[in-house]
Amino acid sequence: MERCFVAQQFHDNYERKFYYLRLSVTDVCNFKCTYCLPDGYKPSGSRNSSFLTLPEIKRVVSAFAASGTSKVRITGGEPSLRKDFTDIIATTAQTSGIEKVATTTNGYRMEKHVGEWREAGLTHINVSVDSLDPRMFHQITGQNRFHQVMAGIDRAFEVGYEQVKVNVVLMKNLNYQELPRFLDWIKHRSIQLRFIELMQTGEMDDLFQNHHVSGTSIRNHLIANGWLLKAKEKNDGPAQVYVHPDYQGEIGLIMPYEKHFCETCNRLRISALGKLHLCLFGEEGVELRDLLQTEDQQPELIARIQAHLRTKSVSHFLHDGHTGMTPHLASIGG
Ligand code: SAM
Ligand code: SF4
C-alpha cells in the first residue's frame, strides 16, 4: 500500500507558489526544428538509456502532488516517442491531487494515438504547428508532415477534446506574416493559438538575431481589432489570452522578454534525467534521481526540492544575454 504524505505547498522566497510541473520524459525527437534541434537529436553518450522510468515518474509526480501541484505537463523532446507514453499519462492521471494532465507534442503520433491518450487521462493537449503553409512547415521543422499533424488535430476533436492548443514560435521572415491566415483558421475552430516569442538558448547562433520578433505588434493588432484579455486561473501558464466575440478560437501570447514575466511563475521543471530545474533559463539542475528509488524516500525528496526552491531567482536574465545552461529546449522540455 502506497503511503501518502501531505506536505507544505512548494513556494519560494518571493511568495510564488508552484502548482504546475513540466515533466520531460525524453530528450529524443524526430523533428529538426530550426530553433531547437536544427541538426536533429544526437544522443549524448550512454545517457539515452537512462531517462526516468515509469516508477520514478510515479514517485516524482506523487511528491509534487503532495506539495500542492495540480497540473502536470508531459513534454520532451517528443514525449509520444516513448513506448510507454500512454502508461505515463495513466500513472500521472491516477495520482491523487493531479487534476490536469497535459502534453506538448509535435503531433507526429497524434492521429493514431490521441484516442488512447484521452482514455488514459490526458485532459489537455498542445501541438506545435509553426506554419499553415506545408512548405514552410517542412522548412521550419525539417519534416514534411504538415497534413499528418493537421489530421491529428482533427482526430483530437473527434475523440472528444473541446479545445486544442496550438503552439507557434513567432519568427520574422518565416511565419510572422501568416497572422491573417492563422486568425482565419481559428475563426470557426475551438483552437487556442499560442504565439511564443523565439527564446535564445545556449546553442543558438544567428537565428535569434535574424528571426526574433516581439509579440507586441500582434498584441496591438488584436487590441485594435476588438480582442479582449481574458482573466487567468491559478495554474494557467504565462500566456496572455485574448478572446473575440466573432471567433471561436482564442489567441495566447507568450512573451518571456516582457518585464514582469517571471512575477507570476507557478511552474517547476524536471528533466528526462531526473533533475529539478527552477527556471527554463537557470543553471545545471538539481539531482533528484537518488531519491526516486523507493516510496519511503518521499519526505526527503520533498525536503530537497523545497530547500532548493529557496534559491530560485526572482527573474531570468535573458535581457542581459544570459541564456543559462540550457543548450536547447528539447533538453528540459520547453
Ligand atoms: N516536441 C514537442 C513539441 O515541439 O511540441 C514538445 C517539446 S518542445 C521543446 C516544447 C515547445 O517549446 C514547442 O512548442 C516548441 O515550439 C517550443 N520551443 C522550442 N524551442 C524554442 C525556442 N528556442 N523558443 C521558443 N519556443 C521554443
Ligand atoms: Fe522536437 Fe519539439 Fe524541439 Fe521541434 S521543438 S525539435 S518537435 S523537441
mmCIF file of C-alpha atoms and ligand atoms in Angstrom:
data_model
loop_
_atom_site.group_PDB
_atom_site.id
_atom_site.type_symbol
_atom_site.label_atom_id
_atom_site.label_comp_id
_atom_site.label_asym_id
_atom_site.label_seq_id
_atom_site.Cartn_x
_atom_site.Cartn_y
_atom_site.Cartn_z
ATOM 1 C CA MET A 1 0.000 0.000 0.000
ATOM 2 C CA GLU A 2 1.396 3.383 -1.033
ATOM 3 C CA ARG A 3 1.987 5.913 1.734
ATOM 4 C CA CYS A 4 0.533 9.326 1.288
ATOM 5 C CA PHE A 5 2.341 12.421 2.598
ATOM 6 C CA VAL A 6 0.705 15.764 2.895
ATOM 7 C CA ALA A 7 3.436 18.367 2.676
ATOM 8 C CA GLN A 8 3.503 22.123 2.562
ATOM 9 C CA GLN A 9 2.797 23.797 -0.762
ATOM 10 C CA PHE A 10 6.031 24.329 -2.746
ATOM 11 C CA HIS A 11 6.913 28.012 -2.566
ATOM 12 C CA ASP A 12 9.919 30.282 -2.987
ATOM 13 C CA ASN A 13 11.306 33.357 -1.271
ATOM 14 C CA TYR A 14 9.212 35.681 -3.456
ATOM 15 C CA GLU A 15 5.847 34.298 -2.334
ATOM 16 C CA ARG A 16 5.387 32.407 -5.575
ATOM 17 C CA LYS A 17 3.565 29.089 -5.187
ATOM 18 C CA PHE A 18 4.113 26.195 -7.542
ATOM 19 C CA TYR A 19 1.075 24.350 -8.848
ATOM 20 C CA TYR A 20 2.383 23.252 -12.180
ATOM 21 C CA LEU A 21 5.037 20.655 -13.056
ATOM 22 C CA ARG A 22 6.554 20.331 -16.513
ATOM 23 C CA LEU A 23 7.906 16.833 -16.676
ATOM 24 C CA SER A 24 10.229 15.891 -19.501
ATOM 25 C CA VAL A 25 10.198 12.168 -20.242
ATOM 26 C CA THR A 26 12.733 12.033 -23.088
ATOM 27 C CA ASP A 27 15.241 14.234 -24.899
ATOM 28 C CA VAL A 28 14.719 12.287 -28.128
ATOM 29 C CA CYS A 29 12.932 13.950 -31.025
ATOM 30 C CA ASN A 30 12.246 13.004 -34.635
ATOM 31 C CA PHE A 31 11.849 16.635 -35.826
ATOM 32 C CA LYS A 32 14.608 19.136 -36.530
ATOM 33 C CA CYS A 33 13.061 22.470 -35.657
ATOM 34 C CA THR A 34 15.439 25.252 -36.636
ATOM 35 C CA TYR A 35 15.164 26.910 -33.215
ATOM 36 C CA CYS A 36 15.518 23.721 -31.183
ATOM 37 C CA LEU A 37 17.357 20.777 -32.764
ATOM 38 C CA PRO A 38 18.427 22.063 -36.202
ATOM 39 C CA ASP A 39 20.735 19.082 -36.699
ATOM 40 C CA GLY A 40 18.297 16.587 -35.217
ATOM 41 C CA TYR A 41 18.570 14.723 -31.943
ATOM 42 C CA LYS A 42 22.035 13.482 -31.039
ATOM 43 C CA PRO A 43 22.328 11.075 -28.120
ATOM 44 C CA SER A 44 24.935 12.210 -25.649
ATOM 45 C CA GLY A 45 26.919 9.175 -24.501
ATOM 46 C CA SER A 46 25.016 6.497 -22.655
ATOM 47 C CA ARG A 47 22.522 8.940 -21.141
ATOM 48 C CA ASN A 48 19.959 7.967 -23.738
ATOM 49 C CA SER A 49 19.170 4.762 -21.871
ATOM 50 C CA SER A 50 18.645 6.485 -18.560
ATOM 51 C CA PHE A 51 15.504 8.572 -18.982
ATOM 52 C CA LEU A 52 13.187 8.421 -15.985
ATOM 53 C CA THR A 53 11.443 5.061 -15.654
ATOM 54 C CA LEU A 54 7.730 4.727 -15.035
ATOM 55 C CA PRO A 55 8.163 4.009 -11.277
ATOM 56 C CA GLU A 56 10.478 7.031 -10.974
ATOM 57 C CA ILE A 57 7.924 9.189 -12.792
ATOM 58 C CA LYS A 58 5.235 7.945 -10.432
ATOM 59 C CA ARG A 59 7.332 8.925 -7.393
ATOM 60 C CA VAL A 60 8.271 12.352 -8.618
ATOM 61 C CA VAL A 61 4.675 13.164 -9.580
ATOM 62 C CA SER A 62 3.450 11.916 -6.176
ATOM 63 C CA ALA A 63 5.936 14.183 -4.375
ATOM 64 C CA PHE A 64 4.791 17.206 -6.368
ATOM 65 C CA ALA A 65 1.115 16.330 -5.895
ATOM 66 C CA ALA A 66 1.647 16.018 -2.135
ATOM 67 C CA SER A 67 3.151 19.528 -2.227
ATOM 68 C CA GLY A 68 0.283 21.274 -3.967
ATOM 69 C CA THR A 69 0.865 20.544 -7.676
ATOM 70 C CA SER A 70 -2.400 20.019 -9.529
ATOM 71 C CA LYS A 71 -1.252 20.196 -13.146
ATOM 72 C CA VAL A 72 1.418 18.158 -14.918
ATOM 73 C CA ARG A 73 2.569 18.690 -18.485
ATOM 74 C CA ILE A 74 4.366 15.733 -20.030
ATOM 75 C CA THR A 75 6.897 17.033 -22.502
ATOM 76 C CA GLY A 76 10.277 16.374 -24.051
ATOM 77 C CA GLY A 77 11.972 16.047 -26.720
ATOM 78 C CA GLU A 78 9.000 14.369 -28.256
ATOM 79 C CA PRO A 79 7.175 12.668 -25.381
ATOM 80 C CA SER A 80 4.989 10.494 -27.604
ATOM 81 C CA LEU A 81 8.084 8.705 -28.917
ATOM 82 C CA ARG A 82 8.256 6.859 -25.603
ATOM 83 C CA LYS A 83 6.751 3.406 -25.968
ATOM 84 C CA ASP A 84 5.191 3.706 -22.525
ATOM 85 C CA PHE A 85 3.780 7.207 -23.171
ATOM 86 C CA THR A 86 0.189 6.073 -22.592
ATOM 87 C CA ASP A 87 1.231 4.419 -19.302
ATOM 88 C CA ILE A 88 2.996 7.641 -18.260
ATOM 89 C CA ILE A 89 -0.256 9.547 -18.859
ATOM 90 C CA ALA A 90 -2.261 6.974 -16.904
ATOM 91 C CA THR A 91 0.176 6.927 -13.975
ATOM 92 C CA THR A 92 0.151 10.723 -13.782
ATOM 93 C CA ALA A 93 -3.626 10.961 -14.109
ATOM 94 C CA GLN A 94 -4.136 8.393 -11.337
ATOM 95 C CA THR A 95 -2.015 10.346 -8.855
ATOM 96 C CA SER A 96 -4.172 11.778 -6.122
ATOM 97 C CA GLY A 97 -4.281 15.598 -6.351
ATOM 98 C CA ILE A 98 -3.443 15.834 -10.064
ATOM 99 C CA GLU A 99 -6.416 17.416 -11.813
ATOM 100 C CA LYS A 100 -4.934 18.325 -15.183
ATOM 101 C CA VAL A 101 -2.662 16.174 -17.293
ATOM 102 C CA ALA A 102 -1.379 17.919 -20.390
ATOM 103 C CA THR A 103 1.173 17.157 -23.057
ATOM 104 C CA THR A 104 3.058 19.167 -25.651
ATOM 105 C CA THR A 105 3.682 17.199 -28.827
ATOM 106 C CA ASN A 106 4.888 17.763 -32.353
ATOM 107 C CA GLY A 107 1.768 15.876 -33.422
ATOM 108 C CA TYR A 108 3.584 13.125 -35.320
ATOM 109 C CA ARG A 109 1.794 10.323 -33.454
ATOM 110 C CA MET A 110 -1.423 12.148 -32.678
ATOM 111 C CA GLU A 111 -3.737 10.938 -35.398
ATOM 112 C CA LYS A 112 -3.185 7.297 -34.469
ATOM 113 C CA HIS A 113 -2.929 7.552 -30.705
ATOM 114 C CA VAL A 114 -4.796 10.572 -29.359
ATOM 115 C CA GLY A 115 -7.869 8.408 -28.561
ATOM 116 C CA GLU A 116 -5.893 6.137 -26.253
ATOM 117 C CA TRP A 117 -4.146 9.134 -24.665
ATOM 118 C CA ARG A 118 -7.527 10.609 -23.836
ATOM 119 C CA GLU A 119 -8.769 7.334 -22.375
ATOM 120 C CA ALA A 120 -5.624 7.146 -20.251
ATOM 121 C CA GLY A 121 -6.495 10.525 -18.701
ATOM 122 C CA LEU A 122 -4.876 13.220 -20.846
ATOM 123 C CA THR A 123 -7.044 16.277 -20.215
ATOM 124 C CA HIS A 124 -5.222 18.924 -22.285
ATOM 125 C CA ILE A 125 -3.223 18.808 -25.465
ATOM 126 C CA ASN A 126 -0.808 21.284 -27.074
ATOM 127 C CA VAL A 127 0.519 20.628 -30.535
ATOM 128 C CA SER A 128 3.219 22.643 -32.264
ATOM 129 C CA VAL A 129 2.351 23.972 -35.729
ATOM 130 C CA ASP A 130 4.731 26.714 -36.820
ATOM 131 C CA SER A 131 3.127 27.361 -40.193
ATOM 132 C CA LEU A 132 -0.114 26.731 -42.052
ATOM 133 C CA ASP A 133 1.858 26.532 -45.277
ATOM 134 C CA PRO A 134 3.040 22.921 -45.727
ATOM 135 C CA ARG A 135 6.304 24.020 -47.386
ATOM 136 C CA MET A 136 7.130 26.483 -44.617
ATOM 137 C CA PHE A 137 6.176 23.850 -42.032
ATOM 138 C CA HIS A 138 8.665 21.495 -43.680
ATOM 139 C CA GLN A 139 11.333 24.194 -43.788
ATOM 140 C CA ILE A 140 10.969 25.024 -40.081
ATOM 141 C CA THR A 141 10.595 21.500 -38.693
ATOM 142 C CA GLY A 142 12.677 19.506 -41.160
ATOM 143 C CA GLN A 143 9.725 17.122 -41.536
ATOM 144 C CA ASN A 144 7.231 17.057 -44.394
ATOM 145 C CA ARG A 145 4.386 16.132 -42.029
ATOM 146 C CA PHE A 146 2.043 19.104 -42.113
ATOM 147 C CA HIS A 147 -1.004 17.124 -43.262
ATOM 148 C CA GLN A 148 -0.337 14.353 -40.744
ATOM 149 C CA VAL A 149 -0.207 16.875 -37.888
ATOM 150 C CA MET A 150 -3.392 18.601 -39.083
ATOM 151 C CA ALA A 151 -5.138 15.199 -39.260
ATOM 152 C CA GLY A 152 -4.009 14.671 -35.660
ATOM 153 C CA ILE A 153 -5.720 17.895 -34.591
ATOM 154 C CA ASP A 154 -8.952 16.859 -36.359
ATOM 155 C CA ARG A 155 -8.759 13.489 -34.648
ATOM 156 C CA ALA A 156 -8.309 15.122 -31.227
ATOM 157 C CA PHE A 157 -11.658 16.900 -31.717
ATOM 158 C CA GLU A 158 -13.266 13.656 -32.921
ATOM 159 C CA VAL A 159 -12.203 11.770 -29.794
ATOM 160 C CA GLY A 160 -13.738 14.443 -27.582
ATOM 161 C CA TYR A 161 -11.318 17.280 -26.826
ATOM 162 C CA GLU A 162 -13.295 20.504 -26.705
ATOM 163 C CA GLN A 163 -10.252 22.681 -27.288
ATOM 164 C CA VAL A 164 -6.787 22.049 -28.694
ATOM 165 C CA LYS A 165 -3.905 24.433 -28.049
ATOM 166 C CA VAL A 166 -1.548 25.078 -30.922
ATOM 167 C CA ASN A 167 1.957 26.459 -30.281
ATOM 168 C CA VAL A 168 3.529 28.709 -32.898
ATOM 169 C CA VAL A 169 7.069 30.023 -32.386
ATOM 170 C CA LEU A 170 6.977 33.504 -33.896
ATOM 171 C CA MET A 171 9.712 34.144 -36.413
ATOM 172 C CA LYS A 172 10.282 37.224 -38.510
ATOM 173 C CA ASN A 173 10.576 36.468 -42.261
ATOM 174 C CA LEU A 174 9.341 32.921 -41.725
ATOM 175 C CA ASN A 175 5.867 32.665 -40.236
ATOM 176 C CA TYR A 176 5.213 36.128 -38.797
ATOM 177 C CA GLN A 177 3.410 37.296 -41.927
ATOM 178 C CA GLU A 178 0.949 34.391 -41.604
ATOM 179 C CA LEU A 179 -1.028 36.122 -38.829
ATOM 180 C CA PRO A 180 -4.141 36.779 -41.016
ATOM 181 C CA ARG A 181 -4.153 33.155 -42.146
ATOM 182 C CA PHE A 182 -3.823 31.889 -38.572
ATOM 183 C CA LEU A 183 -6.684 34.163 -37.481
ATOM 184 C CA ASP A 184 -8.935 32.834 -40.281
ATOM 185 C CA TRP A 185 -8.052 29.306 -39.268
ATOM 186 C CA ILE A 186 -9.376 29.736 -35.708
ATOM 187 C CA LYS A 187 -12.489 31.692 -36.626
ATOM 188 C CA HIS A 188 -14.656 28.569 -36.542
ATOM 189 C CA ARG A 189 -12.368 26.201 -34.659
ATOM 190 C CA SER A 190 -12.009 25.833 -30.903
ATOM 191 C CA ILE A 191 -8.256 26.270 -31.010
ATOM 192 C CA GLN A 192 -6.176 28.383 -28.669
ATOM 193 C CA LEU A 193 -3.309 29.612 -30.846
ATOM 194 C CA ARG A 194 -0.300 30.400 -28.706
ATOM 195 C CA PHE A 195 2.284 32.651 -30.260
ATOM 196 C CA ILE A 196 5.570 32.087 -28.432
ATOM 197 C CA GLU A 197 8.384 34.569 -28.818
ATOM 198 C CA LEU A 198 11.552 32.915 -30.012
ATOM 199 C CA MET A 199 13.806 32.395 -26.982
ATOM 200 C CA GLN A 200 17.548 32.408 -27.158
ATOM 201 C CA THR A 201 19.186 29.202 -25.940
ATOM 202 C CA GLY A 202 22.816 28.195 -25.472
ATOM 203 C CA GLU A 203 23.352 26.515 -28.848
ATOM 204 C CA MET A 204 21.585 29.136 -30.921
ATOM 205 C CA ASP A 205 23.767 31.309 -33.138
ATOM 206 C CA ASP A 206 22.421 33.855 -35.667
ATOM 207 C CA LEU A 207 18.889 32.510 -35.671
ATOM 208 C CA PHE A 208 17.825 34.651 -32.747
ATOM 209 C CA GLN A 209 19.242 37.853 -34.244
ATOM 210 C CA ASN A 210 17.692 37.107 -37.631
ATOM 211 C CA HIS A 211 14.252 35.938 -36.580
ATOM 212 C CA HIS A 212 13.332 37.133 -33.101
ATOM 213 C CA VAL A 213 10.282 39.381 -33.123
ATOM 214 C CA SER A 214 8.345 40.680 -30.154
ATOM 215 C CA GLY A 215 4.712 39.692 -29.699
ATOM 216 C CA THR A 216 3.866 43.347 -29.003
ATOM 217 C CA SER A 217 2.775 44.129 -32.554
ATOM 218 C CA ILE A 218 0.444 41.124 -32.545
ATOM 219 C CA ARG A 219 -0.986 42.288 -29.235
ATOM 220 C CA ASN A 220 -1.511 45.796 -30.632
ATOM 221 C CA HIS A 221 -3.208 44.340 -33.707
ATOM 222 C CA LEU A 222 -5.512 42.195 -31.553
ATOM 223 C CA ILE A 223 -6.490 45.058 -29.249
ATOM 224 C CA ALA A 224 -7.116 47.388 -32.199
ATOM 225 C CA ASN A 225 -9.409 44.747 -33.695
ATOM 226 C CA GLY A 226 -11.639 44.141 -30.703
ATOM 227 C CA TRP A 227 -9.855 41.260 -28.943
ATOM 228 C CA LEU A 228 -10.137 41.303 -25.133
ATOM 229 C CA LEU A 229 -7.785 39.986 -22.457
ATOM 230 C CA LYS A 230 -9.183 37.016 -20.537
ATOM 231 C CA ALA A 231 -8.729 36.598 -16.740
ATOM 232 C CA LYS A 232 -6.263 33.920 -15.559
ATOM 233 C CA GLU A 233 -6.849 30.845 -13.388
ATOM 234 C CA LYS A 234 -4.353 29.726 -10.719
ATOM 235 C CA ASN A 235 -2.488 27.013 -12.644
ATOM 236 C CA ASP A 236 -2.650 28.709 -16.042
ATOM 237 C CA GLY A 237 0.615 29.250 -17.852
ATOM 238 C CA PRO A 238 2.235 32.605 -18.628
ATOM 239 C CA ALA A 239 0.182 33.227 -21.782
ATOM 240 C CA GLN A 240 -1.871 36.421 -22.051
ATOM 241 C CA VAL A 241 -5.046 35.050 -23.612
ATOM 242 C CA TYR A 242 -7.267 37.159 -25.885
ATOM 243 C CA VAL A 243 -10.829 36.377 -26.971
ATOM 244 C CA HIS A 244 -13.135 37.908 -29.576
ATOM 245 C CA PRO A 245 -16.931 37.544 -29.930
ATOM 246 C CA ASP A 246 -16.606 36.679 -33.659
ATOM 247 C CA TYR A 247 -14.005 33.979 -33.138
ATOM 248 C CA GLN A 248 -14.490 30.508 -31.723
ATOM 249 C CA GLY A 249 -10.737 30.259 -31.164
ATOM 250 C CA GLU A 250 -8.518 32.215 -28.776
ATOM 251 C CA ILE A 251 -5.064 33.768 -29.024
ATOM 252 C CA GLY A 252 -2.389 33.318 -26.365
ATOM 253 C CA LEU A 253 0.758 35.423 -26.331
ATOM 254 C CA ILE A 254 3.856 34.153 -24.542
ATOM 255 C CA MET A 255 6.352 36.961 -24.228
ATOM 256 C CA PRO A 256 9.233 35.941 -21.948
ATOM 257 C CA TYR A 257 11.202 39.097 -22.728
ATOM 258 C CA GLU A 258 8.453 41.274 -21.341
ATOM 259 C CA LYS A 259 9.007 42.976 -17.969
ATOM 260 C CA HIS A 260 7.308 41.205 -15.031
ATOM 261 C CA PHE A 261 7.053 37.893 -16.982
ATOM 262 C CA CYS A 262 8.560 35.982 -14.038
ATOM 263 C CA GLU A 263 6.352 37.524 -11.336
ATOM 264 C CA THR A 264 3.571 35.009 -11.851
ATOM 265 C CA CYS A 265 5.829 31.987 -12.338
ATOM 266 C CA ASN A 266 3.976 28.944 -10.984
ATOM 267 C CA ARG A 267 5.865 26.095 -12.618
ATOM 268 C CA LEU A 268 8.843 23.844 -11.962
ATOM 269 C CA ARG A 269 10.598 21.515 -14.337
ATOM 270 C CA ILE A 270 12.000 18.020 -14.125
ATOM 271 C CA SER A 271 14.331 16.908 -16.887
ATOM 272 C CA ALA A 272 14.174 13.487 -18.505
ATOM 273 C CA LEU A 273 17.256 12.579 -16.495
ATOM 274 C CA GLY A 274 15.576 13.438 -13.208
ATOM 275 C CA LYS A 275 16.999 16.870 -12.446
ATOM 276 C CA LEU A 276 14.968 19.684 -10.965
ATOM 277 C CA HIS A 277 15.159 22.935 -12.942
ATOM 278 C CA LEU A 278 13.933 26.009 -11.144
ATOM 279 C CA CYS A 279 13.878 28.051 -14.348
ATOM 280 C CA LEU A 280 13.958 27.284 -18.057
ATOM 281 C CA PHE A 281 16.993 29.518 -18.258
ATOM 282 C CA GLY A 282 18.604 28.515 -14.992
ATOM 283 C CA GLU A 283 21.690 26.573 -14.131
ATOM 284 C CA GLU A 284 22.711 22.918 -14.209
ATOM 285 C CA GLY A 285 19.733 21.434 -12.376
ATOM 286 C CA VAL A 286 19.457 19.671 -9.031
ATOM 287 C CA GLU A 287 19.902 15.907 -8.954
ATOM 288 C CA LEU A 288 16.801 14.106 -7.620
ATOM 289 C CA ARG A 289 17.248 10.658 -9.011
ATOM 290 C CA ASP A 290 18.896 9.177 -5.928
ATOM 291 C CA LEU A 291 15.647 9.990 -4.087
ATOM 292 C CA LEU A 292 13.359 8.411 -6.683
ATOM 293 C CA GLN A 293 14.248 4.819 -5.952
ATOM 294 C CA THR A 294 11.772 3.885 -3.192
ATOM 295 C CA GLU A 295 8.461 5.145 -1.833
ATOM 296 C CA ASP A 296 9.852 5.832 1.613
ATOM 297 C CA GLN A 297 12.220 8.497 0.245
ATOM 298 C CA GLN A 298 9.298 10.846 -0.432
ATOM 299 C CA PRO A 299 9.742 13.121 2.620
ATOM 300 C CA GLU A 300 13.445 13.559 1.821
ATOM 301 C CA LEU A 301 12.655 14.206 -1.855
ATOM 302 C CA ILE A 302 10.112 16.875 -0.951
ATOM 303 C CA ALA A 303 12.523 18.469 1.510
ATOM 304 C CA ARG A 304 15.297 18.642 -1.110
ATOM 305 C CA ILE A 305 13.015 20.270 -3.671
ATOM 306 C CA GLN A 306 11.698 22.806 -1.147
ATOM 307 C CA ALA A 307 15.220 23.633 0.060
ATOM 308 C CA HIS A 308 16.337 24.418 -3.497
ATOM 309 C CA LEU A 309 13.227 26.487 -4.141
ATOM 310 C CA ARG A 310 14.606 28.940 -1.602
ATOM 311 C CA THR A 311 17.362 29.662 -4.132
ATOM 312 C CA LYS A 312 15.065 30.330 -7.103
ATOM 313 C CA SER A 313 15.931 33.711 -8.529
ATOM 314 C CA VAL A 314 13.369 36.421 -8.931
ATOM 315 C CA SER A 315 13.728 36.541 -12.718
ATOM 316 C CA HIS A 316 15.626 35.089 -15.664
ATOM 317 C CA PHE A 317 18.484 37.143 -17.104
ATOM 318 C CA LEU A 318 17.615 36.815 -20.777
ATOM 319 C CA HIS A 319 17.642 40.566 -21.236
ATOM 320 C CA ASP A 320 21.320 40.637 -20.358
ATOM 321 C CA GLY A 321 22.013 37.894 -22.900
ATOM 322 C CA HIS A 322 22.360 35.182 -20.190
ATOM 323 C CA THR A 323 20.558 32.142 -21.533
ATOM 324 C CA GLY A 324 21.570 29.879 -18.652
ATOM 325 C CA MET A 325 22.835 26.330 -19.140
ATOM 326 C CA THR A 326 20.017 25.129 -21.387
ATOM 327 C CA PRO A 327 21.537 24.176 -24.774
ATOM 328 C CA HIS A 328 18.099 23.900 -26.418
ATOM 329 C CA LEU A 329 14.569 23.485 -25.110
ATOM 330 C CA ALA A 330 14.380 19.786 -26.086
ATOM 331 C CA SER A 331 16.772 19.137 -23.195
ATOM 332 C CA ILE A 332 14.389 20.291 -20.470
ATOM 333 C CA GLY A 333 11.101 20.306 -22.237
ATOM 334 C CA GLY A 334 10.355 23.905 -23.236
HETATM 335 N N1 SAM B 1 8.434 18.179 -29.148
HETATM 336 C C1 SAM B 1 7.301 18.796 -28.585
HETATM 337 C C2 SAM B 1 6.855 19.998 -29.409
HETATM 338 O O1 SAM B 1 7.653 20.507 -30.192
HETATM 339 O O2 SAM B 1 5.725 20.404 -29.245
HETATM 340 C C3 SAM B 1 7.471 19.186 -27.133
HETATM 341 C C4 SAM B 1 8.806 19.758 -26.711
HETATM 342 S S1 SAM B 1 9.172 21.376 -27.355
HETATM 343 C C5 SAM B 1 10.749 21.700 -26.650
HETATM 344 C C6 SAM B 1 8.038 22.392 -26.420
HETATM 345 C C7 SAM B 1 7.715 23.729 -27.039
HETATM 346 O O3 SAM B 1 8.863 24.548 -26.995
HETATM 347 C C8 SAM B 1 7.283 23.669 -28.508
HETATM 348 O O4 SAM B 1 6.063 24.320 -28.685
HETATM 349 C C9 SAM B 1 8.381 24.393 -29.221
HETATM 350 O O5 SAM B 1 7.898 25.058 -30.355
HETATM 351 C C10 SAM B 1 8.890 25.344 -28.160
HETATM 352 N N2 SAM B 1 10.269 25.787 -28.376
HETATM 353 C C11 SAM B 1 11.368 25.023 -28.583
HETATM 354 N N3 SAM B 1 12.459 25.798 -28.706
HETATM 355 C C12 SAM B 1 12.052 27.092 -28.580
HETATM 356 C C13 SAM B 1 12.712 28.365 -28.606
HETATM 357 N N4 SAM B 1 14.024 28.462 -28.773
HETATM 358 N N5 SAM B 1 11.955 29.470 -28.423
HETATM 359 C C14 SAM B 1 10.619 29.387 -28.219
HETATM 360 N N6 SAM B 1 9.946 28.223 -28.176
HETATM 361 C C15 SAM B 1 10.648 27.085 -28.361
HETATM 362 FE FE1 SF4 B 2 11.492 18.317 -31.491
HETATM 363 FE FE2 SF4 B 2 9.771 19.855 -30.235
HETATM 364 FE FE3 SF4 B 2 12.354 20.571 -30.426
HETATM 365 FE FE4 SF4 B 2 10.816 20.616 -32.584
HETATM 366 S S1 SF4 B 2 10.555 21.863 -30.740
HETATM 367 S S2 SF4 B 2 12.880 19.735 -32.457
HETATM 368 S S3 SF4 B 2 9.475 18.915 -32.253
HETATM 369 S S4 SF4 B 2 11.563 18.852 -29.305
#
